[in-house]
Short mmCIF file of C-alpha atoms in Angstrom, two decimals:
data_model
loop_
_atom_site.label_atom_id
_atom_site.label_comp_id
_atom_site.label_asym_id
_atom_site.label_seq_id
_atom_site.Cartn_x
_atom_site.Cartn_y
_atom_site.Cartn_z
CA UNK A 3 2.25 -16.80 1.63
CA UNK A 4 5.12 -18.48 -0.11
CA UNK A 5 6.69 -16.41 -2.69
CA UNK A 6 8.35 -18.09 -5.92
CA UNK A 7 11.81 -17.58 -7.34
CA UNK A 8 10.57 -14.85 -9.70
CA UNK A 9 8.83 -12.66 -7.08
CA UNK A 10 12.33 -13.20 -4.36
CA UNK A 11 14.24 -12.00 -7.27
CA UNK A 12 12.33 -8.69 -7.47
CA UNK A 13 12.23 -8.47 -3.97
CA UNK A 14 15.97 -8.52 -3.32
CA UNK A 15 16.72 -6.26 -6.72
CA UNK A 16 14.00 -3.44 -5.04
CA UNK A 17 16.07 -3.90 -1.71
CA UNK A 18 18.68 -3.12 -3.92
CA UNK A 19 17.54 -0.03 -5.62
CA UNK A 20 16.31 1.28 -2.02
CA UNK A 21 19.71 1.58 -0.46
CA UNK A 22 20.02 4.38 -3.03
CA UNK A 23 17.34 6.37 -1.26
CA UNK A 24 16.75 8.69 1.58
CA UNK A 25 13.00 8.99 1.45
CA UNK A 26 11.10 7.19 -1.27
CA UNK A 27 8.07 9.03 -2.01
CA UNK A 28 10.72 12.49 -1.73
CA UNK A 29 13.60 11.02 -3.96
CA UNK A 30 11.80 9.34 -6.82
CA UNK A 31 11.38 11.11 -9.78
CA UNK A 32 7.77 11.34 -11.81
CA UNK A 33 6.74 12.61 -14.90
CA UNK A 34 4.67 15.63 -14.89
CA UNK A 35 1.72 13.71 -16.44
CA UNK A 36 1.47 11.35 -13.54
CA UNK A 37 2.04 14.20 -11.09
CA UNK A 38 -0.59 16.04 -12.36
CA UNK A 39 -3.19 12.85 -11.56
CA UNK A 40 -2.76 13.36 -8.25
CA UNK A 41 -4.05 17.23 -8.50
CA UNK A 42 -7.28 15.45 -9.67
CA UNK A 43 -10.25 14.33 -8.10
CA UNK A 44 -9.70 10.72 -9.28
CA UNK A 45 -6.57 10.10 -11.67
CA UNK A 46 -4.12 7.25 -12.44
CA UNK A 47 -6.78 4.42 -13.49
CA UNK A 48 -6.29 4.20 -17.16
CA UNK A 49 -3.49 2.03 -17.59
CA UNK A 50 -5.16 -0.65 -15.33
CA UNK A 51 -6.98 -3.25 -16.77
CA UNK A 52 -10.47 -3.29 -14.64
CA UNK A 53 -11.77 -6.57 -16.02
CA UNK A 54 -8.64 -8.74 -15.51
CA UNK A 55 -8.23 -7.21 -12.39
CA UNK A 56 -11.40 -8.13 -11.42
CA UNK A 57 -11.40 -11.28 -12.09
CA UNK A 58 -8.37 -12.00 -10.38
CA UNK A 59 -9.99 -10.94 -7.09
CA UNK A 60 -13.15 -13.11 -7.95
CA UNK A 61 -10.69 -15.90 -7.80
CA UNK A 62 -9.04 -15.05 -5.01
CA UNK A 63 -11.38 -13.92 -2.25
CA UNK A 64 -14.17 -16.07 -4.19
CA UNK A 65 -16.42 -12.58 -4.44
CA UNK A 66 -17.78 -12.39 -8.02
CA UNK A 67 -19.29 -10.23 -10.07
CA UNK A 68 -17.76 -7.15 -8.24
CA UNK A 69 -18.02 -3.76 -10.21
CA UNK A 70 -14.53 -2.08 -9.44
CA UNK A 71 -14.86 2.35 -9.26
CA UNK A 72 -12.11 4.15 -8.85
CA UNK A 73 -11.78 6.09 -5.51
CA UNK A 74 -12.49 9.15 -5.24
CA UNK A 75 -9.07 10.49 -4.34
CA UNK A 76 -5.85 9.91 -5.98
CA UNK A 77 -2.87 8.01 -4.95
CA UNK A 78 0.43 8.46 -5.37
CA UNK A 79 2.26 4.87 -6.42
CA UNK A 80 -0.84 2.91 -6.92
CA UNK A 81 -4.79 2.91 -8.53
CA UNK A 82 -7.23 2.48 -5.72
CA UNK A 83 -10.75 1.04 -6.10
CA UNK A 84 -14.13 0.32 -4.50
CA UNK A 85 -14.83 -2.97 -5.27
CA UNK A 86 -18.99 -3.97 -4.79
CA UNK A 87 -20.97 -6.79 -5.24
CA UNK A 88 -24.39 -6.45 -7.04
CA UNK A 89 -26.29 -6.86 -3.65
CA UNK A 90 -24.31 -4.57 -1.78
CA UNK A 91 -23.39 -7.13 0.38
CA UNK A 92 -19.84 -7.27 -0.19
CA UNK A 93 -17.82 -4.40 -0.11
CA UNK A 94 -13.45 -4.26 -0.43
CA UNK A 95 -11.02 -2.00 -1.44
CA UNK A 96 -8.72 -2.96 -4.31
CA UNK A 97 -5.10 -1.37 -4.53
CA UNK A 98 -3.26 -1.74 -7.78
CA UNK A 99 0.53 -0.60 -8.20
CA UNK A 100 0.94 1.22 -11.02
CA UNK A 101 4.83 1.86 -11.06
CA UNK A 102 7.09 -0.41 -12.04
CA UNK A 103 10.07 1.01 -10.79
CA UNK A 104 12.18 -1.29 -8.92
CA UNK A 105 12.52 1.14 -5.90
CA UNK A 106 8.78 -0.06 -5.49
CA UNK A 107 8.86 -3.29 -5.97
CA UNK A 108 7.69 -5.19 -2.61
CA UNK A 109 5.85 -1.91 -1.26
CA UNK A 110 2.57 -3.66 -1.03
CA UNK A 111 4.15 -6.93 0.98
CA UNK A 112 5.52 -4.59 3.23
CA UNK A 113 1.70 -2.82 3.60
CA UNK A 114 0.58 -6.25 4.55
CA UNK A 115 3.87 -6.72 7.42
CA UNK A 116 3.11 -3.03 8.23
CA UNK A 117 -0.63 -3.46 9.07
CA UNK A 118 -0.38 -6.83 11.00
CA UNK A 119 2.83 -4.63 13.52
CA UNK A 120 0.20 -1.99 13.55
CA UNK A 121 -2.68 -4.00 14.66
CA UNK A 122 -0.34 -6.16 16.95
CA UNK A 123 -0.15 -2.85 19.32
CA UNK A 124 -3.55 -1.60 19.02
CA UNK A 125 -4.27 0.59 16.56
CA UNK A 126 -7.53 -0.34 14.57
CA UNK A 127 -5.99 -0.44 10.53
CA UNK A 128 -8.05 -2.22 7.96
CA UNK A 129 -6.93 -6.24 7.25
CA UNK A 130 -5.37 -7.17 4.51
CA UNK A 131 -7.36 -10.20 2.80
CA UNK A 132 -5.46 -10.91 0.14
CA UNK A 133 -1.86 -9.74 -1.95
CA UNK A 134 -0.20 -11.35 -4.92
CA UNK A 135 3.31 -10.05 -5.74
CA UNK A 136 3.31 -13.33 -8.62
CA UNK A 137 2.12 -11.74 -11.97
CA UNK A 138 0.25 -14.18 -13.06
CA UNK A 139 -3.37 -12.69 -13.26
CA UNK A 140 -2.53 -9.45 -13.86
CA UNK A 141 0.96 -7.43 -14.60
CA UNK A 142 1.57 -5.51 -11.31
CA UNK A 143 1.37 -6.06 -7.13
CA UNK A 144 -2.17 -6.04 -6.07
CA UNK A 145 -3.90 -6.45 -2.78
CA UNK A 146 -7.71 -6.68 -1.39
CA UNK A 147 -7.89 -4.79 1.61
CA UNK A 148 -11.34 -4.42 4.04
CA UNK A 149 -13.22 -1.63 3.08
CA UNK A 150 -13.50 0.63 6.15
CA UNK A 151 -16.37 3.35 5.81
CA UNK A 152 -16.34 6.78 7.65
CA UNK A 153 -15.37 10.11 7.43
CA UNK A 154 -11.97 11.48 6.50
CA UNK A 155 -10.59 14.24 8.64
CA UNK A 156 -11.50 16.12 5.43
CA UNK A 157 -14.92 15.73 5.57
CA UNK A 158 -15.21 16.93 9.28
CA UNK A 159 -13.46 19.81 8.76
CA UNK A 160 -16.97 21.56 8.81
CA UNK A 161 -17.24 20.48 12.40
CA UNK A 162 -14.70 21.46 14.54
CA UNK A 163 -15.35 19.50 17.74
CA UNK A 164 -15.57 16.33 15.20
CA UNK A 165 -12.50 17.30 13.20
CA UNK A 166 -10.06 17.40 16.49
CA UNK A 167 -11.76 14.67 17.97
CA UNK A 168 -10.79 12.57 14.70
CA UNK A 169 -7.12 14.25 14.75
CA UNK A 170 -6.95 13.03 18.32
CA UNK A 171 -7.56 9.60 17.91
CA UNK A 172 -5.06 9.88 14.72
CA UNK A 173 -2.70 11.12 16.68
CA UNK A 174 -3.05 8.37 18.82
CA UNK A 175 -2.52 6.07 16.35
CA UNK A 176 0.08 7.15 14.84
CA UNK A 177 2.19 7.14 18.11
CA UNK A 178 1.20 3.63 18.65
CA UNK A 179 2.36 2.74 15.34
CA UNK A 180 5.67 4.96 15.80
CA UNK A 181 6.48 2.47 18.70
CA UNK A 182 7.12 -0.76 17.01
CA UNK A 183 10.36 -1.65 17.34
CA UNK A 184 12.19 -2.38 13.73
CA UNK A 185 15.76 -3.10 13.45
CA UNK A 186 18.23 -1.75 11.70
CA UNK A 187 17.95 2.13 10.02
CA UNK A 188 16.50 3.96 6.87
CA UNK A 189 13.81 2.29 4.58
CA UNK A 190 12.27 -0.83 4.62
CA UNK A 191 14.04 -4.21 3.25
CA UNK A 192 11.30 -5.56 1.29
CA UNK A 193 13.29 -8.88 0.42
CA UNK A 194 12.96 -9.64 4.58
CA UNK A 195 9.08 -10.11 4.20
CA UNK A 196 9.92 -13.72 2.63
CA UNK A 197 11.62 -15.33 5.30
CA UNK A 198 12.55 -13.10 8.17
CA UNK A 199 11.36 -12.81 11.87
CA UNK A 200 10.07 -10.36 12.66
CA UNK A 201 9.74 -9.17 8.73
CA UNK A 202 9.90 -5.72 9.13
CA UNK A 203 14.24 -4.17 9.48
CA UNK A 204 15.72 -1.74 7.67
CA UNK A 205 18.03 -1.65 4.96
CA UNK A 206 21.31 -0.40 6.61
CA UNK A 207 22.59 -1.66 10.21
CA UNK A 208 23.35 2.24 11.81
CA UNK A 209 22.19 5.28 11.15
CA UNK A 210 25.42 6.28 10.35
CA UNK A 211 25.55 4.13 7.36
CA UNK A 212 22.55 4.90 6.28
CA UNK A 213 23.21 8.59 6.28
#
């Protein structure tokens, strides 16, 4: 995907504001009114604009007339919806980011790097059809992602022998993932997913710095 001068720019200032961090999800700051959405069932959808939103899929995947739900589970940085055509046929996931804090910036191009290391050693994760970082349908990062259906280890919990079963293969995984090999130390530099190879390094070149 090429990225234009406006999206680099956000890129590189979010690089910026991430050197500032340890751990992004435990340093940022939230007001308790967003925290509380994520005690909820389903919470953090009303400041997205559904229609616009879905019409900026329609024109990018060429799927039309989806209806967009909210999932049924909160999320912390973003708005995540089941997206379904009239038939049934078609089914996606739409993720929305819904903070525009400029330690976030570029999380969802580095979902999109992340998934296609991931699936490079194994692990099954769900493709990433389509992400646009440009603004220009909608105010915010937003990405299509295949819907995978199933059961959460959540929903097996009833079932032991299907529970660990399903925290085995996790497990699994997870390790996988844990063994792609990233340079450099500490977070993610989203400003490398424009032009780097391989996209994925972190921000600081030892761990001593970045300590």
């Amino acid at each position: 995907m090429t990225f234009g001068p406006s999206v680099r720019q956000r890129l590189d200032q979010a690089a910026s504001a991430r050197r500032g961090l340890f751990m992004v999800k435990s340093d940022l700051d939230e007001p308790d009114t967003y925290l509380r959405h994520l005690k909820q069932d389903v919470g953090g959808h009303d400041d997205i604009p559904i229609g616009p939103l879905a019409d900026a899929v329609a024109q990018a995947t060429g799927l039309t007339d989806l209806t967009l739900t909210p999932m049924p589970v909160p999320a912390t940085f973003h708005a995540a919806f089941s997206a379904e055509s009239p038939d049934g046929n078609n089914r996606v996931l739409v993720r929305a980011a819904r903070s525009a804090r400029p330690e976030l910036t570029g999380a969802m191009a580095l979902n999109k790097a992340i998934h296609a290391a991931c699936r490079d050693r194994g692990p099954r994760t769900p493709a990433i059809l389509h992400f646009d970082p440009s603004h220009d349908k909608v105010p915010f990062d937003y990405e299509v992602v295949e819907f995978v259906d199933g059961a959460t280890l959540a929903q097996r919990e009833g079932d032991e022998g299907a529970f660990c079963e399903g925290l085995e293969r996790a497990a699994e995984a997870l390790a996988q993932c844990h063994g792609i090999a990233v340079s450099g130390f500490g977070p993610l530099d989203p400003a490398a997913v424009v032009d780097s190879t391989p996209p994925l390094r972190g921000l600081f070149d030892s761990w001593g710095e970045y300590l």
